[in-house]
mmCIF file of C-alpha atoms and ligand atoms in Angstrom:
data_model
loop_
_atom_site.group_PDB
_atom_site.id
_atom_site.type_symbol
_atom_site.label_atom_id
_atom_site.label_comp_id
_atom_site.label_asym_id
_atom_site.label_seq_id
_atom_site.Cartn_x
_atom_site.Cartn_y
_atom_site.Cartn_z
ATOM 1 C CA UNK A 30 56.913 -27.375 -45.688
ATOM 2 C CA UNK A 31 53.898 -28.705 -44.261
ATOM 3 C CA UNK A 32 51.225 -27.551 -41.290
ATOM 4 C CA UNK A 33 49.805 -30.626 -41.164
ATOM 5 C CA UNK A 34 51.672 -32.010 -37.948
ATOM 6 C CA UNK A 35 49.985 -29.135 -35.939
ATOM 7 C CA UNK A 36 48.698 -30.552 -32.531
ATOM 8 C CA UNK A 37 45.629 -28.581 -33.112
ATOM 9 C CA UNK A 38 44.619 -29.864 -36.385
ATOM 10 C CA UNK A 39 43.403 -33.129 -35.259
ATOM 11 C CA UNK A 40 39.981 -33.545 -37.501
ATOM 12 C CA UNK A 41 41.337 -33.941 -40.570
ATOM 13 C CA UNK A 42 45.034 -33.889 -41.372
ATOM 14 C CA UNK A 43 44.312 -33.484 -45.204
ATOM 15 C CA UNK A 44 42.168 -30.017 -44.351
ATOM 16 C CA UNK A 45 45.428 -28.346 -43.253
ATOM 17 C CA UNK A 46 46.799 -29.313 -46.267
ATOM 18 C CA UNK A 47 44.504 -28.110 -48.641
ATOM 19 C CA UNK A 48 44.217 -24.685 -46.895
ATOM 20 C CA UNK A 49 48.016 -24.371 -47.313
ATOM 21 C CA UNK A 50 47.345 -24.993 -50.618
ATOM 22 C CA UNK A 51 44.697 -22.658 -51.409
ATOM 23 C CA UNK A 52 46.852 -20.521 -49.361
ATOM 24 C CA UNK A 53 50.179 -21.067 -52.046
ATOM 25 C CA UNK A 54 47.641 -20.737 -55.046
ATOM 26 C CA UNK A 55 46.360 -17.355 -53.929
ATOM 27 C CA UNK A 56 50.305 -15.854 -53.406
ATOM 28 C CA UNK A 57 51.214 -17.448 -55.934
ATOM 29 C CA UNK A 58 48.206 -15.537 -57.912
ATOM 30 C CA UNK A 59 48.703 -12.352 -56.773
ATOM 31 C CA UNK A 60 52.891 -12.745 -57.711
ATOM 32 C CA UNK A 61 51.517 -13.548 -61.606
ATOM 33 C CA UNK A 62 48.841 -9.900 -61.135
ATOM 34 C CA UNK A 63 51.548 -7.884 -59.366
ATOM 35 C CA UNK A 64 49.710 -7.229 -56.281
ATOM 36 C CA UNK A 65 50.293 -7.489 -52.619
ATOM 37 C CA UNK A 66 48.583 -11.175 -51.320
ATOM 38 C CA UNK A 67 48.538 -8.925 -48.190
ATOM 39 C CA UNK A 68 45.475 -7.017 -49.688
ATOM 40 C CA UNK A 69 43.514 -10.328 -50.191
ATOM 41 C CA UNK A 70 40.673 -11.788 -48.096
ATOM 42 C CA UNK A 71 40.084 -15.391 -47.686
ATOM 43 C CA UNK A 72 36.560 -16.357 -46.451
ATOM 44 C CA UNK A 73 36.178 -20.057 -46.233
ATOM 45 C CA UNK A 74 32.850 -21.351 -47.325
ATOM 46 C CA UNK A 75 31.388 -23.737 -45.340
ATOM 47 C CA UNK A 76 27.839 -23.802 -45.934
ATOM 48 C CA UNK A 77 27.192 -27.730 -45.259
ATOM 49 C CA UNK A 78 29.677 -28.387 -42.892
ATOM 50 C CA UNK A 79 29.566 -28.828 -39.411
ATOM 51 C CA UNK A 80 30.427 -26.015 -37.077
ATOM 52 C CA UNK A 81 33.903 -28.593 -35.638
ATOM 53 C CA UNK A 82 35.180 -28.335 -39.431
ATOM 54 C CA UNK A 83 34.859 -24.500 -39.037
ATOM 55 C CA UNK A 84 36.700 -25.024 -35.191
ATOM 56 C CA UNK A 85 39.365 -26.915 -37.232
ATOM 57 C CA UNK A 86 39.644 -24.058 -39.603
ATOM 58 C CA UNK A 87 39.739 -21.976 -36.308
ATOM 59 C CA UNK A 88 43.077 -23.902 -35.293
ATOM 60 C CA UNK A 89 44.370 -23.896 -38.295
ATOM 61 C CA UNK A 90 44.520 -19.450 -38.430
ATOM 62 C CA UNK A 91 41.233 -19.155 -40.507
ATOM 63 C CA UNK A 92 38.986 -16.552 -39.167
ATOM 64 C CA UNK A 93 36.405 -15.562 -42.247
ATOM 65 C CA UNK A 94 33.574 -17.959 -42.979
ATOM 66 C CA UNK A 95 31.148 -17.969 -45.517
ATOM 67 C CA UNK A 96 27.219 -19.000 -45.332
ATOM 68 C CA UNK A 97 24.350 -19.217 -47.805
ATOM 69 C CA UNK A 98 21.663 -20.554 -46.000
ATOM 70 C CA UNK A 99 20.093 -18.053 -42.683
ATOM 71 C CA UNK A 100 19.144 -21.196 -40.705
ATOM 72 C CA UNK A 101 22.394 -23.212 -40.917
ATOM 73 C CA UNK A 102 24.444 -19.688 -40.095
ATOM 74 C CA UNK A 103 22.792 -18.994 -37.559
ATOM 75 C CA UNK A 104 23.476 -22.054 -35.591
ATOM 76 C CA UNK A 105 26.686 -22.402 -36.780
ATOM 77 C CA UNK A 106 27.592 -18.811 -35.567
ATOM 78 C CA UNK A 107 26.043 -19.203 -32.149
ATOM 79 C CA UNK A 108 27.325 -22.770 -31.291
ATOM 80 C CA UNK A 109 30.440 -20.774 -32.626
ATOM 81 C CA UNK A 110 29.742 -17.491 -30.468
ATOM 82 C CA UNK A 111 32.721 -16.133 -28.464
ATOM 83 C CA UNK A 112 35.572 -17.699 -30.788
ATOM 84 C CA UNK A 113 37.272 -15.479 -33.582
ATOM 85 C CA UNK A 114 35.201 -16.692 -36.190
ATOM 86 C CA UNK A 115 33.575 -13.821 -38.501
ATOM 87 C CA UNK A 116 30.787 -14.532 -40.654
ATOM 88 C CA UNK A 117 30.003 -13.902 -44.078
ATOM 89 C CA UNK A 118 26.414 -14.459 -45.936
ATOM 90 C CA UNK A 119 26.837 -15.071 -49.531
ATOM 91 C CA UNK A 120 23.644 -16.320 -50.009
ATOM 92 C CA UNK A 121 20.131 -14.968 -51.515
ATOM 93 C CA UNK A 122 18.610 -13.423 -48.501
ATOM 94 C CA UNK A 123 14.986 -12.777 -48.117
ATOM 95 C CA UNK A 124 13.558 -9.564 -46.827
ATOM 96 C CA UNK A 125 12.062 -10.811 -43.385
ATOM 97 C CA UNK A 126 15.132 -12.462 -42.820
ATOM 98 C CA UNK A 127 17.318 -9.477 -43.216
ATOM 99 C CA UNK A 128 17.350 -8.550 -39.214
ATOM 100 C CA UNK A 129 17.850 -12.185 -38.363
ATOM 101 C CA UNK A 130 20.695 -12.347 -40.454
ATOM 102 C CA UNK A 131 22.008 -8.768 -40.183
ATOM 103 C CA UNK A 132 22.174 -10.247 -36.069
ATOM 104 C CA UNK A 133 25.126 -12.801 -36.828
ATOM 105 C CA UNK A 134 26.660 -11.627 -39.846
ATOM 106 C CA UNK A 135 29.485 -9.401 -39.777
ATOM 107 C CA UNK A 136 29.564 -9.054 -43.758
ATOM 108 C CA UNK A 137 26.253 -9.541 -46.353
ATOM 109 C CA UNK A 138 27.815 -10.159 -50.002
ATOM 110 C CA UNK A 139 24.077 -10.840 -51.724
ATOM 111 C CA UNK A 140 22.921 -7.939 -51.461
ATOM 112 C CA UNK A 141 20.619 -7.067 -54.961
ATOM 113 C CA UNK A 142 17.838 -4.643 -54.685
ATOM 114 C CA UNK A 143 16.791 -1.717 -52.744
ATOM 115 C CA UNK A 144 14.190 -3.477 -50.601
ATOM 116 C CA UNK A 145 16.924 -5.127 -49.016
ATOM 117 C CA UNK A 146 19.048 -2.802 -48.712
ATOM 118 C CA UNK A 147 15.954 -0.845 -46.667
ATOM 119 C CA UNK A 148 15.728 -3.764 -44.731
ATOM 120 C CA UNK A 149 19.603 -4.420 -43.996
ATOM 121 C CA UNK A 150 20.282 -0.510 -42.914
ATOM 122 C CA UNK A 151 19.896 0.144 -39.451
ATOM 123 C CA UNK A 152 21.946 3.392 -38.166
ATOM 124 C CA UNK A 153 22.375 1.452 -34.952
ATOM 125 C CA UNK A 154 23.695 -1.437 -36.148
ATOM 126 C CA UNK A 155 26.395 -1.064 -38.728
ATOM 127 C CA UNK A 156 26.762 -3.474 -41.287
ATOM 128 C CA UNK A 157 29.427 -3.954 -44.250
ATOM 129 C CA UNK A 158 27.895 -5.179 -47.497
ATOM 130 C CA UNK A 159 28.463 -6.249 -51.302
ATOM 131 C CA UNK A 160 26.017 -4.977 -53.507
ATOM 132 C CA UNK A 161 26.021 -8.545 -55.970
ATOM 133 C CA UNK A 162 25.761 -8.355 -59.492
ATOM 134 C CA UNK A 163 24.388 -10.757 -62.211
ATOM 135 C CA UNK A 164 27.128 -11.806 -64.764
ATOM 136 C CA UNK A 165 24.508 -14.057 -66.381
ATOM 137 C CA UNK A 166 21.231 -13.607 -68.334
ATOM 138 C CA UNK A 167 19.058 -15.674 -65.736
ATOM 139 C CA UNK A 168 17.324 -13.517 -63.800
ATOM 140 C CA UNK A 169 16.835 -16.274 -61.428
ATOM 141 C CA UNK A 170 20.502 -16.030 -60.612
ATOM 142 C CA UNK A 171 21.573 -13.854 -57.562
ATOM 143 C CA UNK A 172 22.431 -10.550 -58.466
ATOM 144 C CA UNK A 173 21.174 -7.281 -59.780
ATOM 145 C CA UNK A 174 21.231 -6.371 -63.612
ATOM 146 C CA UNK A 175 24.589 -4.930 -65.022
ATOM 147 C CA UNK A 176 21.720 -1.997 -66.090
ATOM 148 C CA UNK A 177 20.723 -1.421 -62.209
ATOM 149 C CA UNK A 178 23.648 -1.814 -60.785
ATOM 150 C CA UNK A 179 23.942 2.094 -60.548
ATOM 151 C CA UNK A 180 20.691 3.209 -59.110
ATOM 152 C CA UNK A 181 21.204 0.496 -56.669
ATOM 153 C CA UNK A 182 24.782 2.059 -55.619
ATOM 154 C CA UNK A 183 23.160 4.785 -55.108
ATOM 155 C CA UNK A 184 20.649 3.507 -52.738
ATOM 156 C CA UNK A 185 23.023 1.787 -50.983
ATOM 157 C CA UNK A 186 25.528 4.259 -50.626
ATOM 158 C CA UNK A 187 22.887 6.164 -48.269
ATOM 159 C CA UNK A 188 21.585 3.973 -46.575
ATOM 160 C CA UNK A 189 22.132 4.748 -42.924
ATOM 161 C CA UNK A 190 24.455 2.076 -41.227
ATOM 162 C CA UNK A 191 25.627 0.173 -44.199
ATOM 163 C CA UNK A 192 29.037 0.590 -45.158
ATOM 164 C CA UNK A 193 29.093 -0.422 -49.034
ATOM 165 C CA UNK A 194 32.754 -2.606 -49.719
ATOM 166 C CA UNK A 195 31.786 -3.226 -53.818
ATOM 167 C CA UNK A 196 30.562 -5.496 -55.724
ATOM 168 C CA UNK A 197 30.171 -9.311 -55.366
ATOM 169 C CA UNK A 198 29.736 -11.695 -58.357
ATOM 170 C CA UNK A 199 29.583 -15.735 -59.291
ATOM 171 C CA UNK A 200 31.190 -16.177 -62.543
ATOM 172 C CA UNK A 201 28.898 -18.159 -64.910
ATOM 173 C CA UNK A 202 28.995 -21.430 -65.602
ATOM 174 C CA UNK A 203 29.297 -21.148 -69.624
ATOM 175 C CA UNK A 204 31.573 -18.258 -69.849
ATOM 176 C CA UNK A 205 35.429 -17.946 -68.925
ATOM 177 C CA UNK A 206 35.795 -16.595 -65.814
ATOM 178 C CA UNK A 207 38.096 -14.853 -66.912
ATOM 179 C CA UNK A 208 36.108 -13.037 -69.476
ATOM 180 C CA UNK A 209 33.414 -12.943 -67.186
ATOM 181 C CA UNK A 210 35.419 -11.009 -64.137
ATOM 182 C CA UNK A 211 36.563 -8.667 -67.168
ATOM 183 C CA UNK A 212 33.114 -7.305 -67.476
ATOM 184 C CA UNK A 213 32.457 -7.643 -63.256
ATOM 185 C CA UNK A 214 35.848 -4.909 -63.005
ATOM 186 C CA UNK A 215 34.261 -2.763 -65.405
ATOM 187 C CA UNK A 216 31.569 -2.612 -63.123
ATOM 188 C CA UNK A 217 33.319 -2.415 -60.590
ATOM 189 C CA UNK A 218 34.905 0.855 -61.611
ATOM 190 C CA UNK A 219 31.509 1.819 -62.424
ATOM 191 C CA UNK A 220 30.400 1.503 -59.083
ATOM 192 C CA UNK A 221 33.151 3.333 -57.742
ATOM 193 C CA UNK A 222 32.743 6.326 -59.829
ATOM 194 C CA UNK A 223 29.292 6.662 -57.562
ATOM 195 C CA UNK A 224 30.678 5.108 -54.528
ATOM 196 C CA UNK A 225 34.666 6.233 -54.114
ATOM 197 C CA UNK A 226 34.863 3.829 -51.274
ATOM 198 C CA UNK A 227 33.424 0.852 -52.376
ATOM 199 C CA UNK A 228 36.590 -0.390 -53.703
ATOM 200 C CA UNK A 229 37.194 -4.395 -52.776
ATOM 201 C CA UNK A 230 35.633 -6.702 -54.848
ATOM 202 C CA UNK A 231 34.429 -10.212 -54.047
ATOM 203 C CA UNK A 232 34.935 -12.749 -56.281
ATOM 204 C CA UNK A 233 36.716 -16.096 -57.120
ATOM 205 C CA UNK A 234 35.399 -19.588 -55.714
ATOM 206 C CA UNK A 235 37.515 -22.889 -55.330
ATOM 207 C CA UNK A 236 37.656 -22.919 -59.779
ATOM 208 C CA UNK A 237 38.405 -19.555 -60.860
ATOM 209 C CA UNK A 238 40.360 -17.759 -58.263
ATOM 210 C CA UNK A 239 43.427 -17.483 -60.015
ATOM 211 C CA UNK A 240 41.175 -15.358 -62.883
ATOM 212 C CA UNK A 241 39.474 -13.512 -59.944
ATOM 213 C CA UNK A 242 42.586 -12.141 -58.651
ATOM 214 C CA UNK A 243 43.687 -11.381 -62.283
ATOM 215 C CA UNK A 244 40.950 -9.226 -62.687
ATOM 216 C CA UNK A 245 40.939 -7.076 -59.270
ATOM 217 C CA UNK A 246 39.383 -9.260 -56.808
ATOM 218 C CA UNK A 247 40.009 -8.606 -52.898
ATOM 219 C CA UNK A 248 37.592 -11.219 -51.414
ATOM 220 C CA UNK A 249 37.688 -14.460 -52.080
ATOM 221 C CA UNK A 250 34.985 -17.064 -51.144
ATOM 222 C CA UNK A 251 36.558 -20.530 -51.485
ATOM 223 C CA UNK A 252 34.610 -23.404 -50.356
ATOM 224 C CA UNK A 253 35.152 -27.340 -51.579
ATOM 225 C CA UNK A 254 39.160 -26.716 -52.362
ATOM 226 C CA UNK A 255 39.563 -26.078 -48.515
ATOM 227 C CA UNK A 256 36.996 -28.077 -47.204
ATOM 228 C CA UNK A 257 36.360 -31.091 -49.089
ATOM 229 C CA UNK A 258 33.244 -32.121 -50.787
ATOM 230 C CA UNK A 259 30.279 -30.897 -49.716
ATOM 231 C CA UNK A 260 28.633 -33.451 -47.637
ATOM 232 C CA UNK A 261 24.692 -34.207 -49.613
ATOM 233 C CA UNK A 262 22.267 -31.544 -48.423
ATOM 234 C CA UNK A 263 19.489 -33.513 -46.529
HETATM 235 C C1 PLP B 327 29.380 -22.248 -52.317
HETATM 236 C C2 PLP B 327 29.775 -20.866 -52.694
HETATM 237 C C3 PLP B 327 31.128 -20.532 -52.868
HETATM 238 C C4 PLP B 327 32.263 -21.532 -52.769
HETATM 239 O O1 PLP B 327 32.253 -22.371 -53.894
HETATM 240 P P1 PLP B 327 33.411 -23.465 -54.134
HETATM 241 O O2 PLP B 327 33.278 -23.780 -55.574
HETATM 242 O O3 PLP B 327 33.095 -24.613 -53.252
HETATM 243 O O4 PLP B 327 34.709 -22.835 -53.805
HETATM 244 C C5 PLP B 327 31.431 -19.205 -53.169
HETATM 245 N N1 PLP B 327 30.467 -18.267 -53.303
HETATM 246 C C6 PLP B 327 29.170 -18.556 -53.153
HETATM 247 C C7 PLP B 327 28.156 -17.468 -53.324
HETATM 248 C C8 PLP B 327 28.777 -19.863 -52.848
HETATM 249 O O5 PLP B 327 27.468 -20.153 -52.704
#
């Protein structure tokens, strides 16, 4: 069976296509880990992409997005204001931008140290957010150290307004995913041992979803497997 004849879907034929198959890979995923495909989030990533791919999407029955850039969400999320669309930021996120962002976004995955989360809490303006760990040994890399991870927990868990979801995590580019997500579900049970209700996990990209879901994972953030290449940042 096929979606691509839908009336809607007139951009791109091969996009509904490709979300139908992300769509079979991630059943057929959660069949192979025993769990419920019902209990899985898809958040398309479209960082790059114009805001009539994400209308496309829209047709097609897509309704999470994913960002990494503050500037590009934005726009995208006002010319997109008043549709279904919910937004995600999975990028790093700089302090002063934290209201900016925390004004479009319905969900921040990035978040990494305290000073953010001081800047993302605001009792009158609830917010849902990852706390994002490092699975590498760049520093440079989003995330906080595996060895912070718990004081930051903490400081997230009381931070007025912010509702903490779990953890977030890229797998690294030299290690299995597999292997990698292991160690990120350790964590993960880490992190719920401070914070019972912090219990989805975001994790799996276009490569390594299959492993992601393997290992726990309730969000995934798939980008170029639904959309296409990226078109060349300018
Ligand atoms: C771009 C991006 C993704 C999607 O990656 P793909 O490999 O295109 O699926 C997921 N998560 C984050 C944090 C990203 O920046």
């Amino acid at each position: 069976m096929t979606t691509s004849t839908s009336p809607s879907s007139s951009a791109d034929p091969e996009l509904a296509d490709r979300l139908a198959a992300v769509r079979d890979r991630i059943a057929e995923a959660a069949r192979s880990a025993g769990r419920d495909p019902e209990e899985l989030t898809t958040i398309v990533v479209t960082k790059f992409h114009p805001a009539s791919l994400v209308r496309s999407l829209l047709d097609l029955g897509a309704t999470e997005f994913g960002e990494n850039r503050h500037q590009e969400a934005r726009d995208k999320a006002a010319e997109l204001d008043g549709t279904a669309a919910r937004w995600h930021f999975v990028g790093q996120l700089q302090g002063k931008k934290a209201r900016q962002v925390r004004a479009y976004a319905d969900v921040v995955h990035s978040v990494d140290r305290p000073s953010l989360v001081d800047a993302l809490a605001d009792p009158a303006h609830p917010l849902d957010v990852f706390v994002q760990v490092n699975l590498t040994d760049d520093p440079g890399r989003g995330g906080v150290a595996p060895a912070e991870l718990e004081a930051l927990v903490e400081h997230a868990e009381a931070a007025p307004g912010l509702r903490l979801l779990g953890l977030m995590a890229v797998a690294p580019l030299d290690e299995e995913p597999a292997r990698a997500f292991a160690r990120l579900r350790e964590l993960a049970d880490r992190a719920r041992s401070i914070a019972p209700e912090a219990r989805f996990l975001s994790a799996g990209m276009s490569a390594d979803l299959e492993q992601a879901v393997a290992e726990g994972a309730t969000h995934l953030r798939i980008g170029t497997a639904i959309t296409g290449s990226r078109p060349v940042a300018g």
